[in-house]
Coordinates of C-alpha atoms and ligand atoms in Angstrom, one line a residue:
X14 CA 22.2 -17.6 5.6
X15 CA 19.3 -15.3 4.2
X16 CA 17.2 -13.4 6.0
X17 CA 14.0 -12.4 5.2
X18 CA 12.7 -8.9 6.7
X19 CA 9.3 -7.2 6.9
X20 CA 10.0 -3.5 6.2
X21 CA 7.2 -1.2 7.5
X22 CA 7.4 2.1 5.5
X23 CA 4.6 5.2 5.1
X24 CA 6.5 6.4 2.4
X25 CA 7.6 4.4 -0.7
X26 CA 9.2 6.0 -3.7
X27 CA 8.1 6.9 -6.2
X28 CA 4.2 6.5 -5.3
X29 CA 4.4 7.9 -2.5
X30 CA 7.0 10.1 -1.4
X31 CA 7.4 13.5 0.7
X32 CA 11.1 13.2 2.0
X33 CA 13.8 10.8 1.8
X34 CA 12.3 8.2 3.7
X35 CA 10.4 7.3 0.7
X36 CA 13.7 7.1 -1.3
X37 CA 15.0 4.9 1.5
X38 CA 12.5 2.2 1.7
X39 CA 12.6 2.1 -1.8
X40 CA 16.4 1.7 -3.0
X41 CA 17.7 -0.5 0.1
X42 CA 15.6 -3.5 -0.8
X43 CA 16.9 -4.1 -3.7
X44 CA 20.7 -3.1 -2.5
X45 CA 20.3 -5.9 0.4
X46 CA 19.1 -8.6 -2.0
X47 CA 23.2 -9.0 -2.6
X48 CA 23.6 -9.2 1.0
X49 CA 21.2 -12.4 1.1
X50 CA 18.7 -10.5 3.1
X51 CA 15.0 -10.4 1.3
X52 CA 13.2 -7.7 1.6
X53 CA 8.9 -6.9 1.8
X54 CA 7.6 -4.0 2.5
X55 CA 3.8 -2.6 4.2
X56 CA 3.0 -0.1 3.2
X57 CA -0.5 2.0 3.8
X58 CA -2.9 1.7 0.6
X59 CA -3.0 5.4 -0.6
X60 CA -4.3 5.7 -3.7
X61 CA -1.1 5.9 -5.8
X62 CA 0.0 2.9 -3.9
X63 CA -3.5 0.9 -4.7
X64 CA -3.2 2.1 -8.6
X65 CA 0.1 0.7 -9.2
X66 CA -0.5 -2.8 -7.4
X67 CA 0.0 -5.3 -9.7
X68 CA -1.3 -9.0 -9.3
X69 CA -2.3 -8.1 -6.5
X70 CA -4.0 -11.0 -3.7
X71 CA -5.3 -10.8 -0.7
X72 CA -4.0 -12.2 2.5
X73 CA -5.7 -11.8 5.3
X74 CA -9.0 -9.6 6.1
X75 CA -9.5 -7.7 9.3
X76 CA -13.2 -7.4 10.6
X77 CA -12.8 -4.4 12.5
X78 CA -9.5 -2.2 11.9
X79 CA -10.1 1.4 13.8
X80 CA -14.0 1.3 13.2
X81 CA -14.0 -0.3 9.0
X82 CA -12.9 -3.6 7.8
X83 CA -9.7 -3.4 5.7
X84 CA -7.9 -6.4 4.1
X85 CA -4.2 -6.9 3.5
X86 CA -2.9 -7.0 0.1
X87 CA 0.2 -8.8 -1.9
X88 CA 1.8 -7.4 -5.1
X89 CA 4.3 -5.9 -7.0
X90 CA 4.6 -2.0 -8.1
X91 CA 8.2 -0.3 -9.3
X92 CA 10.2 -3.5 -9.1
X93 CA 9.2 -4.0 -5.5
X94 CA 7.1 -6.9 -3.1
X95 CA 4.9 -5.2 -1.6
X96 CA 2.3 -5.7 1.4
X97 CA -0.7 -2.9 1.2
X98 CA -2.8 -2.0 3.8
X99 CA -6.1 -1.4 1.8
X100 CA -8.1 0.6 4.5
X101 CA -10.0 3.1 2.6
X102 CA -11.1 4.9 5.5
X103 CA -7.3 5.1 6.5
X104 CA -5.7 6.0 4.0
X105 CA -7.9 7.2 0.5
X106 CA -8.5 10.2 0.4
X107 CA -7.3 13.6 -1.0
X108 CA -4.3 15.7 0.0
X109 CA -0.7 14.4 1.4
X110 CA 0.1 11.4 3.6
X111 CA -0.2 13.1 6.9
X112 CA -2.0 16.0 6.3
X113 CA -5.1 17.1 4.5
X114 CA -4.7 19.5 1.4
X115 CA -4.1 22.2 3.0
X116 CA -1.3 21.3 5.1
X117 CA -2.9 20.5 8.4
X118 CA -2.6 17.1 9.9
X119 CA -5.7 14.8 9.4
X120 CA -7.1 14.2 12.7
X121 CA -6.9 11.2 12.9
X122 CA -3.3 10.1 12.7
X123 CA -3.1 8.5 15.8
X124 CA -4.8 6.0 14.8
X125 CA -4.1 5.7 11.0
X126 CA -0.7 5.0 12.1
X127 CA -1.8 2.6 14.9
X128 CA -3.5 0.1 12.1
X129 CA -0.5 0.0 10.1
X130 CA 1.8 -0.4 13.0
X131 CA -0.6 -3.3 14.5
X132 CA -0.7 -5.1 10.7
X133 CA 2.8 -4.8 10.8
X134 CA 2.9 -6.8 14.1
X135 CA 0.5 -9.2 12.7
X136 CA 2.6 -9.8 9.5
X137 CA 5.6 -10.2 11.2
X138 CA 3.9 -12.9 13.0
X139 CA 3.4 -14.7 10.1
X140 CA 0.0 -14.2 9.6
X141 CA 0.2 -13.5 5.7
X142 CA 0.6 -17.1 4.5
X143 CA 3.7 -18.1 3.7
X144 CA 5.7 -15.6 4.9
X145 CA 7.4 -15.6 8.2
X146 CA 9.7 -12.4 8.4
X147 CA 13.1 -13.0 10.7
X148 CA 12.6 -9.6 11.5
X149 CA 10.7 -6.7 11.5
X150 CA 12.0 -3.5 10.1
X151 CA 9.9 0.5 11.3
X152 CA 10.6 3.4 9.9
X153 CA 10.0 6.8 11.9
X154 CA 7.6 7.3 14.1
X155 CA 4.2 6.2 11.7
X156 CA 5.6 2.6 12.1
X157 CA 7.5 3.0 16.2
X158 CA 4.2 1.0 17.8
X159 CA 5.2 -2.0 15.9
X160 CA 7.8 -2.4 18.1
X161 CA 5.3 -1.9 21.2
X162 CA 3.5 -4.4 19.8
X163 CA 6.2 -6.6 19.7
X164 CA 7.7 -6.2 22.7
X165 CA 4.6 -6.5 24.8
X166 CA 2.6 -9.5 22.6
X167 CA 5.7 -11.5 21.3
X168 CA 6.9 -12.0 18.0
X169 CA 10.6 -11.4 16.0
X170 CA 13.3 -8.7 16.7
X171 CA 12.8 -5.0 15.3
X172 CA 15.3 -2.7 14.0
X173 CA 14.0 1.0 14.3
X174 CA 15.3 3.9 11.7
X175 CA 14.8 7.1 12.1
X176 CA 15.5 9.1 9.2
X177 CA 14.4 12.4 10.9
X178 CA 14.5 12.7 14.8
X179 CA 12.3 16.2 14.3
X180 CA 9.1 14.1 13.8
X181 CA 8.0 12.3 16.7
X182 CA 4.4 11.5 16.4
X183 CA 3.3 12.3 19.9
X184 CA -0.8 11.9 21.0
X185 CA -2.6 13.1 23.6
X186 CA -2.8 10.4 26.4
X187 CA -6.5 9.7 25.6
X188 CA -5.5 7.5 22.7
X189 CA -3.7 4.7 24.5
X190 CA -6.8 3.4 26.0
X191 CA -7.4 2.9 21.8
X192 CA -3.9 1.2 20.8
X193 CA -4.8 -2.0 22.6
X194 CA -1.3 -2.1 24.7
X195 CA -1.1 -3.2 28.0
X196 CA -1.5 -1.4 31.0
X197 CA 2.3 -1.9 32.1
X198 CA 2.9 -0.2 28.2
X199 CA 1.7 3.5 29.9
X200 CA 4.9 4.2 31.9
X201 CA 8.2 6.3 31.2
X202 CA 10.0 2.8 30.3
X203 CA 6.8 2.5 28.2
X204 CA 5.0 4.5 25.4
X205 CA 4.6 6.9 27.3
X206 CA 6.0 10.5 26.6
X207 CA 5.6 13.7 28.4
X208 CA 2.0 13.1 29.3
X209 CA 1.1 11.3 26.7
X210 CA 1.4 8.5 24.1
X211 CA 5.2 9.1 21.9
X212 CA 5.5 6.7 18.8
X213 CA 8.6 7.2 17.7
X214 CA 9.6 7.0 21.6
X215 CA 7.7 3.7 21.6
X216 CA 10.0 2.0 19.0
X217 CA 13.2 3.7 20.1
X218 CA 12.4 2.3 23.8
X219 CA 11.2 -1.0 22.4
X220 CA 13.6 -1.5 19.3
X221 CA 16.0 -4.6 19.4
X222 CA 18.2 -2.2 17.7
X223 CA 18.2 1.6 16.6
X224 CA 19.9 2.9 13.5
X225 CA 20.1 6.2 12.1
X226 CA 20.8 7.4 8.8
X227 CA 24.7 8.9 9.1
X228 CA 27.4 8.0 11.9
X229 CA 27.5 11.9 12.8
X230 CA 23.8 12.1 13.2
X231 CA 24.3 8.8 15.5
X232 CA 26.7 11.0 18.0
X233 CA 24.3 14.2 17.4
X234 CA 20.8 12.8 18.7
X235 CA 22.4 11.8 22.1
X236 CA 23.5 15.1 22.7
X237 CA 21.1 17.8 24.3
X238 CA 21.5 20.1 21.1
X239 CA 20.2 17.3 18.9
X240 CA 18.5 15.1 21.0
X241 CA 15.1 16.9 20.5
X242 CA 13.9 15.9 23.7
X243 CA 15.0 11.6 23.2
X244 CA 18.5 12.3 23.9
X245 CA 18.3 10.5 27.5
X246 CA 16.4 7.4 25.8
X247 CA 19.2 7.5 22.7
X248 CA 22.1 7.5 25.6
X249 CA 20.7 5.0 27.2
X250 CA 20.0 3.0 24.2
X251 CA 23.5 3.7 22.8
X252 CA 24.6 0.3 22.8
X253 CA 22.2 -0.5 20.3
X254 CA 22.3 2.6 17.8
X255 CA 24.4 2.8 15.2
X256 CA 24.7 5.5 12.1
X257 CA 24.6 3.8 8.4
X258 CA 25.1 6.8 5.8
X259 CA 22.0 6.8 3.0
X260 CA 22.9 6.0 -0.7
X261 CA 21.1 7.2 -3.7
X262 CA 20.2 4.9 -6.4
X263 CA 22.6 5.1 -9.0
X264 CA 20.4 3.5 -11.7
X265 CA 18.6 7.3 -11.3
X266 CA 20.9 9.3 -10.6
X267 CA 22.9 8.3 -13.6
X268 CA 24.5 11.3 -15.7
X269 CA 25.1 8.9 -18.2
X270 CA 21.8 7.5 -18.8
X271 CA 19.6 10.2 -17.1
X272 CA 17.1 11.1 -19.5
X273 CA 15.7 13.5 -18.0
X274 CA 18.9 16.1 -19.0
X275 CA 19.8 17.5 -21.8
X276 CA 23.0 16.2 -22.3
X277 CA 24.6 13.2 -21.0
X278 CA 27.9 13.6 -19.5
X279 CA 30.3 10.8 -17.4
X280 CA 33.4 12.3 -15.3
X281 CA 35.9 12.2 -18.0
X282 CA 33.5 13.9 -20.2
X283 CA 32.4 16.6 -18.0
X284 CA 32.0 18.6 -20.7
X285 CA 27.9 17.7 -21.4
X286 CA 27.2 20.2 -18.2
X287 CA 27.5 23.2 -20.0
X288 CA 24.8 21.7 -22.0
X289 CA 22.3 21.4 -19.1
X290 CA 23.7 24.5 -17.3
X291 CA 22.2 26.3 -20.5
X292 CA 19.2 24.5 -20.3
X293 CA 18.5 24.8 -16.9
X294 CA 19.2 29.0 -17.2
X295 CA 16.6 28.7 -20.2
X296 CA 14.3 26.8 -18.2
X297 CA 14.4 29.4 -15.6
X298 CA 14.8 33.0 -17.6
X299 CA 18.3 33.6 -16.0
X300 CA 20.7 35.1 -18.2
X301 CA 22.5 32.9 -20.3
X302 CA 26.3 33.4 -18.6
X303 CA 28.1 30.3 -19.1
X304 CA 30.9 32.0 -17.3
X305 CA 28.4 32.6 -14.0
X306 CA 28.9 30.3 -11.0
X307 CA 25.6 28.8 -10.7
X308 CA 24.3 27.8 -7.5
X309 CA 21.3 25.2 -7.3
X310 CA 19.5 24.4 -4.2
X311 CA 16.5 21.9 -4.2
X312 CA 15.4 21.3 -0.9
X313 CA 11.5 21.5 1.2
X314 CA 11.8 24.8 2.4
X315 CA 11.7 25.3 6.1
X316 CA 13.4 25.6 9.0
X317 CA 15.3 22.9 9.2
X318 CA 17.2 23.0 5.9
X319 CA 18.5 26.8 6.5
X320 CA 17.2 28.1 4.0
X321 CA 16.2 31.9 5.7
X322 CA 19.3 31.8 6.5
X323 CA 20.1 31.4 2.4
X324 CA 17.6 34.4 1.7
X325 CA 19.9 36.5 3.8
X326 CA 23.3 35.5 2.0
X327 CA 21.3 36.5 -1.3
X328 CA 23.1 40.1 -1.4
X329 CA 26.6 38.3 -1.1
X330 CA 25.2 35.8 -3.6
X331 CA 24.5 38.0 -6.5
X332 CA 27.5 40.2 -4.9
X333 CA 30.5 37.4 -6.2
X334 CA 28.3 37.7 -9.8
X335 CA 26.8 34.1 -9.3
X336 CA 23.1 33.0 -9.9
X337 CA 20.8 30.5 -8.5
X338 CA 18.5 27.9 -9.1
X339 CA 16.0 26.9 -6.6
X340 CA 13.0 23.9 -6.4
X341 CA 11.3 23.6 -3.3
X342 CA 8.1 24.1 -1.6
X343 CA 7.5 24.5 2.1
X344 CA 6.8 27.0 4.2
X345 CA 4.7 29.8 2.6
X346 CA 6.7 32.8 3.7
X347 CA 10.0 31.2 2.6
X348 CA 8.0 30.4 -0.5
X349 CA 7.0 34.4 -1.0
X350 CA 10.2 35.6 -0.5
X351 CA 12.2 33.2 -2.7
X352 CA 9.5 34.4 -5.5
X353 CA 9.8 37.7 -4.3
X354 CA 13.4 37.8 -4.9
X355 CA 13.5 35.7 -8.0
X356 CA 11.1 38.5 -9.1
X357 CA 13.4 40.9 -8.1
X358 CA 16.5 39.2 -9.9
X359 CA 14.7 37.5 -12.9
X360 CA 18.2 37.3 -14.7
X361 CA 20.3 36.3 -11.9
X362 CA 17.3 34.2 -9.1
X363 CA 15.1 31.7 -10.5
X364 CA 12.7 29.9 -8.2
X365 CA 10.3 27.0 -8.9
X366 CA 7.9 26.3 -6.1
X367 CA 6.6 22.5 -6.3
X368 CA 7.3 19.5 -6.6
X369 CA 9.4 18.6 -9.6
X370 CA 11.5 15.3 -10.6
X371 CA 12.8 16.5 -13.8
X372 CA 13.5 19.9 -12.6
X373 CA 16.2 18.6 -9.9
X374 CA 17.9 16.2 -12.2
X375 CA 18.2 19.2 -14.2
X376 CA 19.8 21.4 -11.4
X377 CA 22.1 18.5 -10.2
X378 CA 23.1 18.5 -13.8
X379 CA 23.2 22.3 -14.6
X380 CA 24.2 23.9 -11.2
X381 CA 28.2 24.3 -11.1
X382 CA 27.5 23.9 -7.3
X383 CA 24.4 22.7 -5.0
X384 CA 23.7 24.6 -1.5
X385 CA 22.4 22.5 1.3
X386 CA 22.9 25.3 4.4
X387 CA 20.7 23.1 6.8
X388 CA 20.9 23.7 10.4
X389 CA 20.6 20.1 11.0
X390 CA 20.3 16.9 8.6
X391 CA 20.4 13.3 9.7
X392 CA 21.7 12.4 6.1
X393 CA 20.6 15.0 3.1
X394 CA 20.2 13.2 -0.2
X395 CA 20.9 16.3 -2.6
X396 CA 24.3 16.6 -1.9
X397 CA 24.8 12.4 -2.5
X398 CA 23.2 13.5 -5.7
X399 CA 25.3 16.7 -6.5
X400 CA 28.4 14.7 -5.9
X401 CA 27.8 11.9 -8.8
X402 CA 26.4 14.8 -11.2
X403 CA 29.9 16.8 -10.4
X404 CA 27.3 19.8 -9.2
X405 CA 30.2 20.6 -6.0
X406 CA 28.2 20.8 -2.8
X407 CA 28.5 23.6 -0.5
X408 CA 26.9 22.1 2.6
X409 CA 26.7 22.9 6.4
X410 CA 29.0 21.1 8.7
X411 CA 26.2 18.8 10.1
X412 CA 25.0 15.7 10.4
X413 CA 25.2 13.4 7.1
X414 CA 26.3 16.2 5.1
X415 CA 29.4 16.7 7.7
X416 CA 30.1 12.3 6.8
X417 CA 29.6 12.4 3.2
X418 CA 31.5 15.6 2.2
X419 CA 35.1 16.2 2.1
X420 CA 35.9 20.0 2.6
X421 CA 38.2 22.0 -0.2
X422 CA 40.8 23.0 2.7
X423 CA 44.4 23.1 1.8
X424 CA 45.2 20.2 3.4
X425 CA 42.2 17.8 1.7
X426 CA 43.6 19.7 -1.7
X427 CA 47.1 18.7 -1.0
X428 CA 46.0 14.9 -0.5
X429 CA 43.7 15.2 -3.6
X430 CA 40.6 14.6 -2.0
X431 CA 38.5 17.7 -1.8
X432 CA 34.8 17.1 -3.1
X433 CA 33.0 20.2 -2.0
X434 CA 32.6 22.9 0.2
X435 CA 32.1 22.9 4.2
X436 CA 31.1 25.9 6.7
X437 CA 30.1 25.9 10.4
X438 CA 28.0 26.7 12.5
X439 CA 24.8 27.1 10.2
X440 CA 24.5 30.9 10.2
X441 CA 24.1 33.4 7.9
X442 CA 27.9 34.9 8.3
X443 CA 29.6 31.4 7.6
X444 CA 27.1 30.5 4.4
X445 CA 28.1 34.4 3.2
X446 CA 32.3 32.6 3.5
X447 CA 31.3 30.2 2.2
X448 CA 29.9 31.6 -0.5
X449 CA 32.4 33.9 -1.2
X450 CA 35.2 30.8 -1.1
X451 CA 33.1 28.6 -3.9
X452 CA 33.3 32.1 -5.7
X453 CA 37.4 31.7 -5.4
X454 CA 37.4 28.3 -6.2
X455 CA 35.1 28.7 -9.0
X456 CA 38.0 31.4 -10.7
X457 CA 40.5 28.7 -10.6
X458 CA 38.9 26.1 -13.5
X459 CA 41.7 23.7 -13.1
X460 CA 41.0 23.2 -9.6
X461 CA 37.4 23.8 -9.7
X462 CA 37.9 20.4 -12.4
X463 CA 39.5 18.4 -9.8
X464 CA 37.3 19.1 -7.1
X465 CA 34.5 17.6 -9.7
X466 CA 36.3 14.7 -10.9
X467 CA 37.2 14.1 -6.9
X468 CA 33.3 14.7 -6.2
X469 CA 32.0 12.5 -9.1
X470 CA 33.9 9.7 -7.7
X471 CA 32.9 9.4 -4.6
X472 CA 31.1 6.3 -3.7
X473 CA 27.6 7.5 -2.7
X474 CA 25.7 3.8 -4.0
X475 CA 23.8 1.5 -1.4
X476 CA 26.7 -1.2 -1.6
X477 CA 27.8 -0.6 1.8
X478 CA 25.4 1.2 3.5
X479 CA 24.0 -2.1 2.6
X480 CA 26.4 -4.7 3.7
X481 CA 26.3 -2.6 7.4
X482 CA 22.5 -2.8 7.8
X483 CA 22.7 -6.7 7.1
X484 CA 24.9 -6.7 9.3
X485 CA 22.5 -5.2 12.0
X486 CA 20.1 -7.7 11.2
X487 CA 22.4 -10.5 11.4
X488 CA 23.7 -9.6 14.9
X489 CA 20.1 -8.7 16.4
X490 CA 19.1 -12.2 15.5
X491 CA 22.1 -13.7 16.8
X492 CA 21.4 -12.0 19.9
X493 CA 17.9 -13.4 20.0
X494 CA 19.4 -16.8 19.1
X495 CA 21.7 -16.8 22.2
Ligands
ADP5 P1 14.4 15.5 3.4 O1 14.1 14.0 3.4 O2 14.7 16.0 4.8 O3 13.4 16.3 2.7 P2 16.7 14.7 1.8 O4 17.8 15.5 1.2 O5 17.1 13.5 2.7 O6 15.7 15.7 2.6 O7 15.8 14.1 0.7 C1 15.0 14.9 -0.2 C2 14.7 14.2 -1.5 O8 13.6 14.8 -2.1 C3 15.8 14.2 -2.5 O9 15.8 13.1 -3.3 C4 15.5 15.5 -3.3 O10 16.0 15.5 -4.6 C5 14.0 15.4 -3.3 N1 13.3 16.7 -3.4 C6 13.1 17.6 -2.4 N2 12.4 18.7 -2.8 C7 12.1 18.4 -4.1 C8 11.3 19.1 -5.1 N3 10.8 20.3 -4.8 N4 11.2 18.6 -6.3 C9 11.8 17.4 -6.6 N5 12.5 16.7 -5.7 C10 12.7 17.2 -4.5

């Protein structure tokens, strides 16, 4: 039977996008239209999101949203069915989604994120004519009140994702008197979290069910080490959480029909890479060495994705004779000292700091191999990526990256089945082996071919990931049912 969801997303790709949440919300829609499930999506007007509405209509009108009317929208943009929150005082206005430009929250997230979670409740409820979601779909903590909201004031199930357990949208306790809850809402079973008012807490405590982007993730969050703090909430919830690997949209990531490369190249003709690994060493003033193992690395550039620990491997780096590409931006210091050493390097480091779509299709297509050293990662997306452009991922033992990478060892080589390189823990020593064991496998070109033709295989599309979330949905509302 089909099911028809109300997905609840900040981040929408490509209008509005600053991790993989956006890619997310975007590419599983479509993917679960063969499952039967149909899929619409709120998302908060931002201006991108406002400028690419098309036939747009409005559905409902709210007097009074957090101190300024604000009305509901309906449209397409990129393919999409899309609900829009049009709250100008919200959500226009200049710099990122959650922060202003430069790079501090905006005050006034609590409640930002409080209108679009209560519109969400009200949509779900059917208050957009004419459709009447089976179920209600948040996404990280900007959207975890919806399922507050739910819980306390009636309506459908909720499935909650979290896509990154490290941001939790807590608020000082003064803002629940704002959020319209009930009193009973302020306790520990509640919203409430260390003192004061936890979002993504909220819709983990209140969720029908939980999922997480990568079975390993699932085991990790309930565990002390990864629990960030909502480890005791995730073991109790257990029963309800279960880890669905991301995809990437193959109609993107396409080496066939990217046109955003230089060449285009398919696994039996892997030949078009050394097309764009010559491009990409143009594009970035490093020496043109076909014969150099190039390393690419596109990633946000903090804490979280290692890569300090990368700017200490560089000596061992440009010790094996290899070079690297890097796109990121992030943390300033990380930012300097990438530059710094790209400076340093110019033939052997090159370092974009930005943003930059056609840069990283041109790494995935360029880079022999693609480092993703993060000390934690509930799914990563670059190395889904590096696998179906052949670009062999050398990835920390971790989360997602641990479920969707098969190391090189002996054994996986024997069986045929090695697609990229594995190390743990995240530290600097094992990124150096690791390192210096791509370098080995890199001499060998025969196996270095088999490890790309294994990699390039590898089924990284939404098809399955897919089929399990509908089958999430379809059990919650059987639940409900009995
Ligand atoms: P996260 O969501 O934690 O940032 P993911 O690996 O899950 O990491 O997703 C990151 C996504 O953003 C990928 O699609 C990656 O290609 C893209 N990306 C990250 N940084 C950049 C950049 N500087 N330029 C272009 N794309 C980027």
């Amino acid at each position: 039977m089909p099911i028809s969801v109300l997905s609840v997303a900040s981040e929408i790709y490509p209008l509005v996008k600053t991790g993989g949440l956006a890619d997310v919300a975007a590419a599983l829609p479509p993917a679960l239209a063969a499952e039967d499930v149909r899929v619409r999506t709120l998302v908060p007007g931002y201006q991108a999101v406002l400028s690419a509405l098309e036939d747009a209509s409005e559905q409902w009108f709210f007097a009074d949203l957090y101190g300024s009317p604000a009305r509901l929208l309906q449209g397409r943009a990129g393919g999409l069915d899309l609900m829009v929150l049009d709250a100008p005082h919200l959500f226009l206005r200049p710099g990122g989604p959650y922060q202003d430009p430069s790079g501090v929250d905006w005050p006034d997230n609590a409640w930002r994120f409080a209108a679009l979670a209560r519109v969400g409740a009200e949509v779900a409820r059917g208050v957009a004519g004419g459709f009447v979601p089976d179920l209600a779909w948040a996404h990280e903590w900007h959207t975890g009140l919806l399922a507050a909201y739910l819980h306390y004031e009636g309506g459908p199930p909720v499935v909650m994702t979290v896509h990154n357990l490290a941001f939790q949208g807590w608020f000082p306790a003064a803002v629940f008197a704002t959020l319209g809850l009930p009193a009973a809402a302020w306790s520990v079973e509640g919203v409430e979290y260390f003192g004061g008012v936890g979002y993504l807490k909220a819709g983990l405590a209140h969720a029908d069910a939980i999922t997480t982007v990568s079975p390993s993730y699932a085991a990790e969050i309930r565990t002390p080490e990864g629990g960030m703090g909502l480890d005791g909430l995730l073991r109790l919830r257990a029963d309800c959480l279960v880890g669905i690997r991301n995809g990437i949209d193959t109609a993107v990531w396409d080496p066939e029909g990217d046109r955003l490369l230089a060449e285009n190249y398919t696994a039996s003709r892997v030949e078009g890479r050394a097309v764009n690994k010559a491009a990409l060493q143009r594009r970035l003033g490093l020496a043109a060495q076909p014969e150099a193992l190039l390393f690419g690395m596109v990633s946000r550039l903090t804490w979280q994705k290692g890569v300090d620990l990368l700017l200490e491997a560089l000596p061992t780096l440009l010790g094996c004779g290899a070079q690297l590409a890097l796109l990121g931006s992030g943390e300033r210091a990380m930012e300097a000292a990438f530059l710094a050493a790209a400076e340093q390097h110019p033939e052997r480091i090159g370092c974009r700091i930005g943003y930059d779509e056609s840069l990283a299709h041109l790494i995935q297509a360029g880079a022999d191999a693609l480092l993703v050293p993060s000390r934690f990662e509930p799914c990563g997306l670059t190395q889904l990526c590096a696998l179906r452009y052949g670009a062999l991922p050398v990835v920390a033992r971790v989360g997602g990256l641990g479920d969707t990478v098969i190391d090189a060892n002996e054994m996986a080589m024997a069986a045929g089945v090695g697609t990229g390189v594995m190390f743990a823990p995240p530290s600097v020593r094992m990124l150096e082996a690791a390192l210096l064991r791509t370098a080995s496998l890199w001499r060998d070109q025969r196996l270095w071919r088999r490890l790309q033709r294994n990699a390039m295989r590898t089924d990284v599309s939404w098809r399955r990931p897919a089929a399990q979330y509908a089958r999430v949905f379809h059990d919650v509302l059987a639940s409900r049912a009995a």
